[in-house]
């Protein structure tokens, strides 16, 4: 008989862990909602389908690695490249991302020739930072104090620019404010401020600018659907609409978890929940910490196709003020606005726009004026009111309530200090021997490819180290 594992939370991190564990464990997943994929959620508004959560898909190989032991991964998840994925609009200029270095230089030169000249050196450095981060952090799990104090980790950490901010790092290559703003935006992928977060996170730019941006026909929730199909084939039991309410401990071990339907014992437990919410479920005090940003979202169903890229960004004029205000717990008065328009890549879908404004990790922040900011963005994108069928706002409360997330903070602890960035909650509970953590609020952090990679690595180490296997 195989040993048993319970995964609490069916987000991407939980699914990757469950699938990898399924070769050695009998696995059950408990999920509070009726679907798997967590924040990667398909939402219907009339006939229009929207993809909540991850819209910018990068690093397909991290998803394929998880599926490879079970199916032909590239057939199961046929990611396609988006050639010109993201249009960034300033008041008086537009830059559209591409992995073609010469084309990026051509566009940047129209704003600032010096920045254009330095672009290849920037690409070389973010490539170095990515490979270093992959070796030192992404391929590694953190289970105990020893993992954090290894000499090799310290050496790699020091080589990863931990004490320079992302903005200062970019300033080295790009004297022009607008060009820095383009790449400073990558800090928002971890819900943090480019003026505080370590330059190490410039490696996020590597995903899009070197390896590229992708889409899947039908939308990102097809990733979760594919994982679900393979999990079922592996015999993993899926308990949907069944939140875990309680854990029962015996010394340094969790004996069982409890739902409304019953008690479930297992040899090991893996939490894919928000780390702090899980701590409160364990009866522990939730620590004080600076939290990452949340999101104010509007779903906009369109009558007819419009002229937009797959990803569109309208930059605010004062990025410094925008992040300062967010860190103070308020919405920026004139925020940058992101719009995802999947129809640009996949015309089999009805035209629909997913609009996102960065929100503070403060569920009580005033949302006055946000609807007008979205109206203004729609106008700048050339969308008229008569082209809109229906629109719906999903404020940070939606994230907090639907996925049980502290203050709606998408990535848990903010990465606005080097400590907050490199000392995230670990993957193994320090007191309970059979409890593990995966997902965007623990090491190595959030973003769909990263949580999948994290879950995969944690499961592999559990299989390697646990004696019951
Ligand atoms: C608006 C938005 C936009 C984003 N954009 C991008 C993007 O463009 N690109 C990108 O890569 N990433 C993006 N992300 C981030 C990405 O979605 C997340 O980092 C990733 O999906 C998190 O996966 P997870 O497994 O950590 O957690 P989750 O997806 O939150 O899964 C955790 C699961 O646990 C369940 N749960 C909670 N409590 C319990 C309980 N007591 N019992 C049982 N189940 C429970 C929840 O219901 C949830 O399903 C975005 C996120 C949001 C919200």
Short mmCIF file of N, CA and C in Angstrom, two decimals, residues 308-379:
data_model
loop_
_atom_site.label_atom_id
_atom_site.label_comp_id
_atom_site.label_asym_id
_atom_site.label_seq_id
_atom_site.Cartn_x
_atom_site.Cartn_y
_atom_site.Cartn_z
N UNK A 308 -6.61 46.15 -30.20
CA UNK A 308 -5.69 46.09 -29.05
C UNK A 308 -4.74 44.92 -29.21
N UNK A 309 -3.60 44.97 -28.51
CA UNK A 309 -2.70 43.82 -28.43
C UNK A 309 -3.27 42.84 -27.40
N UNK A 310 -2.61 41.68 -27.28
CA UNK A 310 -3.06 40.71 -26.25
C UNK A 310 -2.92 41.35 -24.85
N UNK A 311 -1.77 42.03 -24.64
CA UNK A 311 -1.54 42.70 -23.35
C UNK A 311 -1.30 44.19 -23.61
N UNK A 312 -1.94 45.03 -22.80
CA UNK A 312 -1.88 46.47 -23.05
C UNK A 312 -1.70 47.19 -21.73
N UNK A 313 -0.79 48.17 -21.74
CA UNK A 313 -0.51 48.87 -20.50
C UNK A 313 -0.52 50.37 -20.73
N UNK A 314 -1.35 51.06 -19.97
CA UNK A 314 -1.36 52.52 -20.01
C UNK A 314 -0.62 53.00 -18.77
N UNK A 315 0.55 53.59 -18.97
CA UNK A 315 1.35 54.00 -17.82
C UNK A 315 0.88 55.31 -17.21
N UNK A 316 0.95 55.38 -15.89
CA UNK A 316 0.70 56.66 -15.22
C UNK A 316 1.93 57.55 -15.43
N UNK A 317 1.75 58.85 -15.23
CA UNK A 317 2.88 59.78 -15.43
C UNK A 317 3.83 59.76 -14.25
N UNK A 318 3.34 59.35 -13.07
CA UNK A 318 4.19 59.41 -11.88
C UNK A 318 4.21 58.04 -11.20
N UNK A 319 5.16 57.20 -11.68
CA UNK A 319 5.23 55.82 -11.18
C UNK A 319 5.70 55.81 -9.72
N UNK A 320 6.59 56.75 -9.37
CA UNK A 320 7.11 56.80 -7.99
C UNK A 320 5.95 57.03 -7.02
N UNK A 321 5.09 58.02 -7.35
CA UNK A 321 3.95 58.33 -6.48
C UNK A 321 2.98 57.15 -6.43
N UNK A 322 2.82 56.47 -7.57
CA UNK A 322 1.87 55.35 -7.62
C UNK A 322 2.25 54.27 -6.59
N UNK A 323 3.54 53.91 -6.54
CA UNK A 323 3.95 52.84 -5.61
C UNK A 323 4.02 53.34 -4.17
N UNK A 324 4.34 54.62 -4.01
CA UNK A 324 4.38 55.17 -2.65
C UNK A 324 2.96 55.09 -2.06
N UNK A 325 1.98 55.50 -2.86
CA UNK A 325 0.59 55.49 -2.39
C UNK A 325 0.12 54.07 -2.08
N UNK A 326 0.49 53.13 -2.96
CA UNK A 326 0.08 51.73 -2.72
C UNK A 326 0.66 51.22 -1.41
N UNK A 327 1.94 51.53 -1.16
CA UNK A 327 2.57 51.05 0.08
C UNK A 327 1.94 51.69 1.31
N UNK A 328 1.37 52.89 1.12
CA UNK A 328 0.70 53.56 2.25
C UNK A 328 -0.70 52.99 2.48
N UNK A 329 -1.13 52.08 1.60
CA UNK A 329 -2.42 51.42 1.80
C UNK A 329 -3.56 52.05 1.02
N UNK A 330 -3.24 52.88 0.03
CA UNK A 330 -4.30 53.52 -0.77
C UNK A 330 -4.10 53.27 -2.26
N UNK A 331 -5.17 53.50 -3.03
CA UNK A 331 -5.07 53.41 -4.49
C UNK A 331 -4.39 54.67 -5.02
N UNK A 332 -3.59 54.51 -6.08
CA UNK A 332 -2.99 55.68 -6.71
C UNK A 332 -4.12 56.53 -7.30
N UNK A 333 -3.94 57.85 -7.25
CA UNK A 333 -5.00 58.74 -7.76
C UNK A 333 -5.11 58.60 -9.28
N UNK A 334 -3.97 58.49 -9.95
CA UNK A 334 -3.94 58.27 -11.40
C UNK A 334 -3.13 57.00 -11.65
N UNK A 335 -3.74 55.83 -11.52
CA UNK A 335 -2.96 54.58 -11.61
C UNK A 335 -2.64 54.18 -13.05
N UNK A 336 -1.64 53.33 -13.20
CA UNK A 336 -1.42 52.66 -14.47
C UNK A 336 -2.53 51.63 -14.63
N UNK A 337 -2.94 51.37 -15.87
CA UNK A 337 -4.04 50.43 -16.10
C UNK A 337 -3.60 49.37 -17.10
N UNK A 338 -3.82 48.09 -16.73
CA UNK A 338 -3.47 46.96 -17.61
C UNK A 338 -4.74 46.41 -18.24
N UNK A 339 -4.68 46.06 -19.51
CA UNK A 339 -5.84 45.43 -20.17
C UNK A 339 -5.41 44.19 -20.93
N UNK A 340 -6.06 43.07 -20.64
CA UNK A 340 -5.75 41.83 -21.36
C UNK A 340 -6.88 41.54 -22.35
N UNK A 341 -6.49 41.32 -23.60
CA UNK A 341 -7.47 41.15 -24.67
C UNK A 341 -7.12 39.87 -25.44
N UNK A 342 -7.52 38.69 -24.92
CA UNK A 342 -7.09 37.41 -25.51
C UNK A 342 -7.51 37.23 -26.97
N UNK A 343 -8.57 37.93 -27.39
CA UNK A 343 -9.04 37.82 -28.78
C UNK A 343 -7.91 38.16 -29.76
N UNK A 344 -6.96 39.01 -29.35
CA UNK A 344 -5.86 39.39 -30.25
C UNK A 344 -5.05 38.17 -30.69
N UNK A 345 -4.99 37.13 -29.83
CA UNK A 345 -4.26 35.90 -30.20
C UNK A 345 -5.19 34.78 -30.61
N UNK A 346 -6.41 34.79 -30.09
CA UNK A 346 -7.31 33.65 -30.24
C UNK A 346 -8.71 34.15 -30.64
N UNK A 347 -8.92 34.26 -31.97
CA UNK A 347 -10.18 34.86 -32.42
C UNK A 347 -11.35 33.87 -32.38
N UNK A 348 -11.09 32.66 -31.84
CA UNK A 348 -12.23 31.74 -31.67
C UNK A 348 -13.06 32.15 -30.45
N UNK A 349 -12.50 33.07 -29.65
CA UNK A 349 -13.22 33.51 -28.44
C UNK A 349 -14.00 34.78 -28.73
N UNK A 350 -15.01 35.06 -27.93
CA UNK A 350 -15.72 36.34 -28.08
C UNK A 350 -14.83 37.46 -27.54
N UNK A 351 -14.83 38.63 -28.18
CA UNK A 351 -13.96 39.70 -27.70
C UNK A 351 -14.33 40.17 -26.28
N UNK A 352 -13.33 40.17 -25.42
CA UNK A 352 -13.56 40.55 -24.02
C UNK A 352 -12.28 41.15 -23.46
N UNK A 353 -12.44 42.05 -22.53
CA UNK A 353 -11.28 42.76 -21.97
C UNK A 353 -11.25 42.59 -20.45
N UNK A 354 -10.08 42.18 -19.95
CA UNK A 354 -9.87 42.02 -18.50
C UNK A 354 -8.99 43.20 -18.10
N UNK A 355 -9.52 44.08 -17.26
CA UNK A 355 -8.78 45.30 -16.88
C UNK A 355 -8.32 45.17 -15.43
N UNK A 356 -7.08 45.54 -15.17
CA UNK A 356 -6.54 45.39 -13.80
C UNK A 356 -5.82 46.68 -13.37
N UNK A 357 -6.15 47.10 -12.15
CA UNK A 357 -5.43 48.22 -11.52
C UNK A 357 -4.81 47.68 -10.22
N UNK A 358 -3.53 47.98 -10.00
CA UNK A 358 -2.89 47.51 -8.76
C UNK A 358 -3.63 48.09 -7.55
N UNK A 359 -3.89 47.23 -6.57
CA UNK A 359 -4.63 47.66 -5.38
C UNK A 359 -3.76 47.46 -4.15
N UNK A 360 -3.94 48.30 -3.13
CA UNK A 360 -3.16 48.09 -1.90
C UNK A 360 -3.69 46.86 -1.15
N UNK A 361 -2.84 46.30 -0.29
CA UNK A 361 -3.27 45.17 0.54
C UNK A 361 -4.04 45.74 1.73
N UNK A 362 -5.15 46.37 1.41
CA UNK A 362 -5.98 47.02 2.43
C UNK A 362 -7.42 46.99 1.91
N UNK A 363 -8.19 46.06 2.45
CA UNK A 363 -9.54 45.85 1.92
C UNK A 363 -10.45 47.05 2.17
N UNK A 364 -10.00 47.96 3.03
CA UNK A 364 -10.87 49.11 3.37
C UNK A 364 -10.46 50.38 2.64
N UNK A 365 -9.49 50.29 1.74
CA UNK A 365 -9.05 51.49 1.01
C UNK A 365 -10.21 52.02 0.15
N UNK A 366 -10.32 53.32 0.06
CA UNK A 366 -11.41 53.91 -0.72
C UNK A 366 -11.21 53.62 -2.20
N UNK A 367 -12.31 53.17 -2.85
CA UNK A 367 -12.24 52.88 -4.29
C UNK A 367 -12.86 53.99 -5.13
N UNK A 368 -13.06 55.15 -4.50
CA UNK A 368 -13.64 56.28 -5.23
C UNK A 368 -12.80 56.60 -6.45
N UNK A 369 -13.45 56.79 -7.57
CA UNK A 369 -12.75 57.24 -8.77
C UNK A 369 -12.18 56.11 -9.64
N UNK A 370 -12.24 54.85 -9.15
CA UNK A 370 -11.63 53.77 -9.94
C UNK A 370 -12.40 53.49 -11.23
N UNK A 371 -13.73 53.55 -11.14
CA UNK A 371 -14.55 53.29 -12.34
C UNK A 371 -14.21 54.34 -13.40
N UNK A 372 -14.03 55.59 -12.97
CA UNK A 372 -13.69 56.67 -13.91
C UNK A 372 -12.31 56.42 -14.52
N UNK A 373 -11.38 55.86 -13.72
CA UNK A 373 -10.04 55.56 -14.26
C UNK A 373 -10.14 54.49 -15.35
N UNK A 374 -11.02 53.52 -15.12
CA UNK A 374 -11.20 52.47 -16.15
C UNK A 374 -11.87 53.10 -17.39
N UNK A 375 -12.87 53.95 -17.17
CA UNK A 375 -13.53 54.65 -18.30
C UNK A 375 -12.49 55.39 -19.14
N UNK A 376 -11.60 56.08 -18.44
CA UNK A 376 -10.58 56.87 -19.11
C UNK A 376 -9.66 55.97 -19.95
N UNK A 377 -9.29 54.79 -19.37
CA UNK A 377 -8.43 53.85 -20.10
C UNK A 377 -9.17 53.34 -21.35
N UNK A 378 -10.44 53.02 -21.18
CA UNK A 378 -11.22 52.51 -22.33
C UNK A 378 -11.24 53.54 -23.45
N UNK A 379 -11.40 54.80 -23.06
CA UNK A 379 -11.42 55.87 -24.05
C UNK A 379 -10.08 55.96 -24.78
#
